[in-house]
PDB file of C-alpha atoms in Angstrom:
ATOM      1  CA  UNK A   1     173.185 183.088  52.904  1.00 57.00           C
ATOM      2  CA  UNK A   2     170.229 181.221  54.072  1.00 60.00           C
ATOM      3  CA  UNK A   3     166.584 182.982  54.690  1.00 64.00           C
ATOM      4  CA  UNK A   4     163.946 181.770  56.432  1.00 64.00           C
ATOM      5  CA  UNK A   5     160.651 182.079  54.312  1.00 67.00           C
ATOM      6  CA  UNK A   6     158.131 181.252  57.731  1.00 65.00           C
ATOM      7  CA  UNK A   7     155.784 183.817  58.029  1.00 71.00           C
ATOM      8  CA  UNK A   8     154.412 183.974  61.482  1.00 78.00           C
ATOM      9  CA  UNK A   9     150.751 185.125  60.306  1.00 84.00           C
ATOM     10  CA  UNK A  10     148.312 188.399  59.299  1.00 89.00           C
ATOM     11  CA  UNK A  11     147.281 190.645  61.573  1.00 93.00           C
ATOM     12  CA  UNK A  12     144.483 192.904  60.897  1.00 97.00           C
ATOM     13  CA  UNK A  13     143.337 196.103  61.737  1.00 98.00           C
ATOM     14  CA  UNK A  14     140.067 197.763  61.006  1.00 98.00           C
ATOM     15  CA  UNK A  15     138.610 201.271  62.152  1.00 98.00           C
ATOM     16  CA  UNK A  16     134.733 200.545  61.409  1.00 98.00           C
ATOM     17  CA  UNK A  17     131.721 203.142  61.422  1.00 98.00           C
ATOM     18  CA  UNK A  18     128.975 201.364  63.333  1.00 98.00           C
ATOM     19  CA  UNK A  19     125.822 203.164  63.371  1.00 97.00           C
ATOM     20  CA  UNK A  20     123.606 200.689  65.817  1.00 97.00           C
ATOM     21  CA  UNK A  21     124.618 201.804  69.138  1.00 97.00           C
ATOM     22  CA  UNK A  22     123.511 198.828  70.996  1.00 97.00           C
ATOM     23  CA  UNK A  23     126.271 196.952  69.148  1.00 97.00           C
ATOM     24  CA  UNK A  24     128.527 199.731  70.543  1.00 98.00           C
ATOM     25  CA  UNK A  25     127.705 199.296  74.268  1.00 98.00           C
ATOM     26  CA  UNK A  26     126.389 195.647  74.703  1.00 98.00           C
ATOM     27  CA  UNK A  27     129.864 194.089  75.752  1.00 98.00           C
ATOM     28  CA  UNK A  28     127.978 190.502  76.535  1.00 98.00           C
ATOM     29  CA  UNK A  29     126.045 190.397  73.358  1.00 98.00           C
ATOM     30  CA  UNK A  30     130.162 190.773  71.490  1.00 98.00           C
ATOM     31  CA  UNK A  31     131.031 188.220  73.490  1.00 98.00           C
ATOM     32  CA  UNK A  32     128.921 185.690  72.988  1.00 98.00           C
ATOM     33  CA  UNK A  33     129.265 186.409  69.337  1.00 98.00           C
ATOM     34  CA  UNK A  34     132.578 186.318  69.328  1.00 98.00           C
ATOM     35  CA  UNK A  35     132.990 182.951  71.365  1.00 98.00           C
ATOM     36  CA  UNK A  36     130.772 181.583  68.502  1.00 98.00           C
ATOM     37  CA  UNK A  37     133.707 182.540  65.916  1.00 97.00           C
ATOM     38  CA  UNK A  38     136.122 181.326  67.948  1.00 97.00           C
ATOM     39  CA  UNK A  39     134.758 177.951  68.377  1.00 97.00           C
ATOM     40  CA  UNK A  40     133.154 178.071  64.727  1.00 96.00           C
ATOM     41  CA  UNK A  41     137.068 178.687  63.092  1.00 94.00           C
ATOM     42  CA  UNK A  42     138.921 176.305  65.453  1.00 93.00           C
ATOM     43  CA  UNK A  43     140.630 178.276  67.687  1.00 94.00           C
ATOM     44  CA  UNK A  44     141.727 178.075  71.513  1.00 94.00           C
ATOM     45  CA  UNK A  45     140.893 180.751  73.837  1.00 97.00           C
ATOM     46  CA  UNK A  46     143.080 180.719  76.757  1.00 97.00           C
ATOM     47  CA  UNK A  47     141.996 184.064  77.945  1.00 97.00           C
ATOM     48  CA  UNK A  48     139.915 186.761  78.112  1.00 98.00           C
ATOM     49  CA  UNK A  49     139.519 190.196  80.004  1.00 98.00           C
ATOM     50  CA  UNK A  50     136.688 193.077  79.735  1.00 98.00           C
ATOM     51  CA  UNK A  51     136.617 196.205  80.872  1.00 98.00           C
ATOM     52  CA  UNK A  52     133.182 198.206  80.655  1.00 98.00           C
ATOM     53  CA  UNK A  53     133.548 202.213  80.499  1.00 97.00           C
ATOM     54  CA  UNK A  54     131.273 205.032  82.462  1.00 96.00           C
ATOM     55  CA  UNK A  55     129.868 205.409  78.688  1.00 95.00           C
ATOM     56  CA  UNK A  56     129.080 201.746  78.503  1.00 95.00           C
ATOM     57  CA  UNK A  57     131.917 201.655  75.865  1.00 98.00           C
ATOM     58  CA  UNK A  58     133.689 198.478  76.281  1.00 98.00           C
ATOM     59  CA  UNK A  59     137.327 197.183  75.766  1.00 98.00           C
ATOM     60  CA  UNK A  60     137.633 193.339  75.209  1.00 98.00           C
ATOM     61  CA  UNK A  61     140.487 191.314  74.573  1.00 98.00           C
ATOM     62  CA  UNK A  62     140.416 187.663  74.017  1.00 98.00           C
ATOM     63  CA  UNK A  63     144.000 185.482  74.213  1.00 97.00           C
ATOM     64  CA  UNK A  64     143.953 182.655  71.427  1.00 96.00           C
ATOM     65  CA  UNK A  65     146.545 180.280  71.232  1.00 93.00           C
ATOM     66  CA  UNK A  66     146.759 181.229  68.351  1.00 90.00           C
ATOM     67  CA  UNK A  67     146.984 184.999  69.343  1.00 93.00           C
ATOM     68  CA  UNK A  68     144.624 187.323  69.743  1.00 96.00           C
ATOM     69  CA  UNK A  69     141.207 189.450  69.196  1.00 98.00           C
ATOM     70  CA  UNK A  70     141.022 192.894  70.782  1.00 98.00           C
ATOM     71  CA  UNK A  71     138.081 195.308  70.107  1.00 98.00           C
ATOM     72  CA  UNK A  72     137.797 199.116  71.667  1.00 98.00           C
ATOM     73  CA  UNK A  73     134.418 201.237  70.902  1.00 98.00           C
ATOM     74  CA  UNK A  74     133.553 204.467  70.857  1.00 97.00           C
ATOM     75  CA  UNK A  75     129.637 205.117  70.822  1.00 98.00           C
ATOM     76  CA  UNK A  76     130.016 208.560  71.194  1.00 97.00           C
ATOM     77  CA  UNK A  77     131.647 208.464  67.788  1.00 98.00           C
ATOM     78  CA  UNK A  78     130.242 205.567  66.497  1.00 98.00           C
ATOM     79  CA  UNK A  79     133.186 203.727  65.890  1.00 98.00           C
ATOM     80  CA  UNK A  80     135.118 201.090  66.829  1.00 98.00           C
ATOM     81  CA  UNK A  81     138.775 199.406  66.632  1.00 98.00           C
ATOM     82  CA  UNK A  82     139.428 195.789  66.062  1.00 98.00           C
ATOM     83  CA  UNK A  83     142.418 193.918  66.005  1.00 97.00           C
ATOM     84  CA  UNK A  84     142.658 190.448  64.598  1.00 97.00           C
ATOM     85  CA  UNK A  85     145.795 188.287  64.849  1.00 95.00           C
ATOM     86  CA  UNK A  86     146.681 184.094  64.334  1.00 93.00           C
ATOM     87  CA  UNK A  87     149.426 183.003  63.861  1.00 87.00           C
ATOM     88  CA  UNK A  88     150.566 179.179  63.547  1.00 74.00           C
ATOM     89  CA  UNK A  89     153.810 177.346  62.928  1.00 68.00           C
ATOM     90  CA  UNK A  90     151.777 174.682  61.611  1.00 74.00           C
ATOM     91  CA  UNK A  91     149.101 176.475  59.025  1.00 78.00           C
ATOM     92  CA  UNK A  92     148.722 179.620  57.417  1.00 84.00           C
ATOM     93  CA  UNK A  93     145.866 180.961  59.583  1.00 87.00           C
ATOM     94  CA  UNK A  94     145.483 184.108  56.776  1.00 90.00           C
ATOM     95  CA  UNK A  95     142.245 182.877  55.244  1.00 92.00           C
ATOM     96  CA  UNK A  96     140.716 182.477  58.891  1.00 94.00           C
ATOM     97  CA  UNK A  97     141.952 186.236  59.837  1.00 95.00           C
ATOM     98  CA  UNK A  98     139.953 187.744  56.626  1.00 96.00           C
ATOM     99  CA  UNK A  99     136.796 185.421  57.482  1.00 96.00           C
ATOM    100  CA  UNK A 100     136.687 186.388  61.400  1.00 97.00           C
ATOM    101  CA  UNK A 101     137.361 190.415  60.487  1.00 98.00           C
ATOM    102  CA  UNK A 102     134.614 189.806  57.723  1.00 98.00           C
ATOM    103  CA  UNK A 103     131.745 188.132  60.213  1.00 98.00           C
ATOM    104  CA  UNK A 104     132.792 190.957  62.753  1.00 98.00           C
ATOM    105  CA  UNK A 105     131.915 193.757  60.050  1.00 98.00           C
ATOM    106  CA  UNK A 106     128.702 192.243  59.389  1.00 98.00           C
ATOM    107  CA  UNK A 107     128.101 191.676  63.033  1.00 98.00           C
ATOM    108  CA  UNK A 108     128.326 195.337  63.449  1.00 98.00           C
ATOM    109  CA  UNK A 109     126.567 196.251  59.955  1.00 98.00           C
ATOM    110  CA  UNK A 110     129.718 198.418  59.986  1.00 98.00           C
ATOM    111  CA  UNK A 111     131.589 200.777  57.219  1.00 98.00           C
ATOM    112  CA  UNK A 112     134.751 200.173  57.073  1.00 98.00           C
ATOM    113  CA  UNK A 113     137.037 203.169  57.953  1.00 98.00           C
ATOM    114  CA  UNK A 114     140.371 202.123  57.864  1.00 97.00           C
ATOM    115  CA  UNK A 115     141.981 198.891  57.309  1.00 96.00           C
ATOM    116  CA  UNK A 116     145.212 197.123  57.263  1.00 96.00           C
ATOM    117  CA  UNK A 117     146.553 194.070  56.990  1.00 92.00           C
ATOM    118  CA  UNK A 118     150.493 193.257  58.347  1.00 86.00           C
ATOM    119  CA  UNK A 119     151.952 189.836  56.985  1.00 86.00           C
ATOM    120  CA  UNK A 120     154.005 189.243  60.119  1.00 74.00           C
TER     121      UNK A 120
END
């Protein structure tokens, strides 16, 4: 029987404490940081869509080729979710995935909460 070692990529998924509230609500300010990263490590956006709340929380998701990056926040709890995902048929994209989710937690001068990491 024949198995098929390809391993699509990591996904990661961090629940950070972020005490700086501007970070929290200035959607534009994450994006331009995070266009930075994505041209800094490579990678092809092909998409992106914001949503702003009442609370000037924000949910952002940006399409890679790749994959993905979606962040949610919560000022009113000072915390946020991020999800970081690339995948590649041709490269293990793994060592980019830690180094993105690490400039994100020292973008926010965040705690980390909760984290995860799914080999896919």
């Amino acid at each position: 029987m024949h198995h098929n070692t390809y391993s699509p990529g990591l996904h990661k998924l961090v629940t950070l404490q972020v005490n700086n509230l501007e970070k929290l609500t200035n959607s534009l300010a994450f994006i331009n940081f995070s266009n930075q990263i994505i041209v800094e490590n490579g990678l092809e956006k092909v998409g992106e869509i914001t949503h702003n709340f009442e609370n000037n929380s924000f949910t952002i998701a940006f399409c890679l080729k790749e994959s993905h990056i979606c962040i949610h926040t919560w000022p009113e709890f000072k915390q946020l979710t991020l999800d970081v995902y690339l995948c590649n048929y041709l490269q293990d994209n793994s060592a980019k995935v830690k180094v993105i989710t690490e400039k994100f937690i020292e973008y926010f001068q965040a705690v980390v909460l909760k984290e995860f990491e799914i080999n896919r």
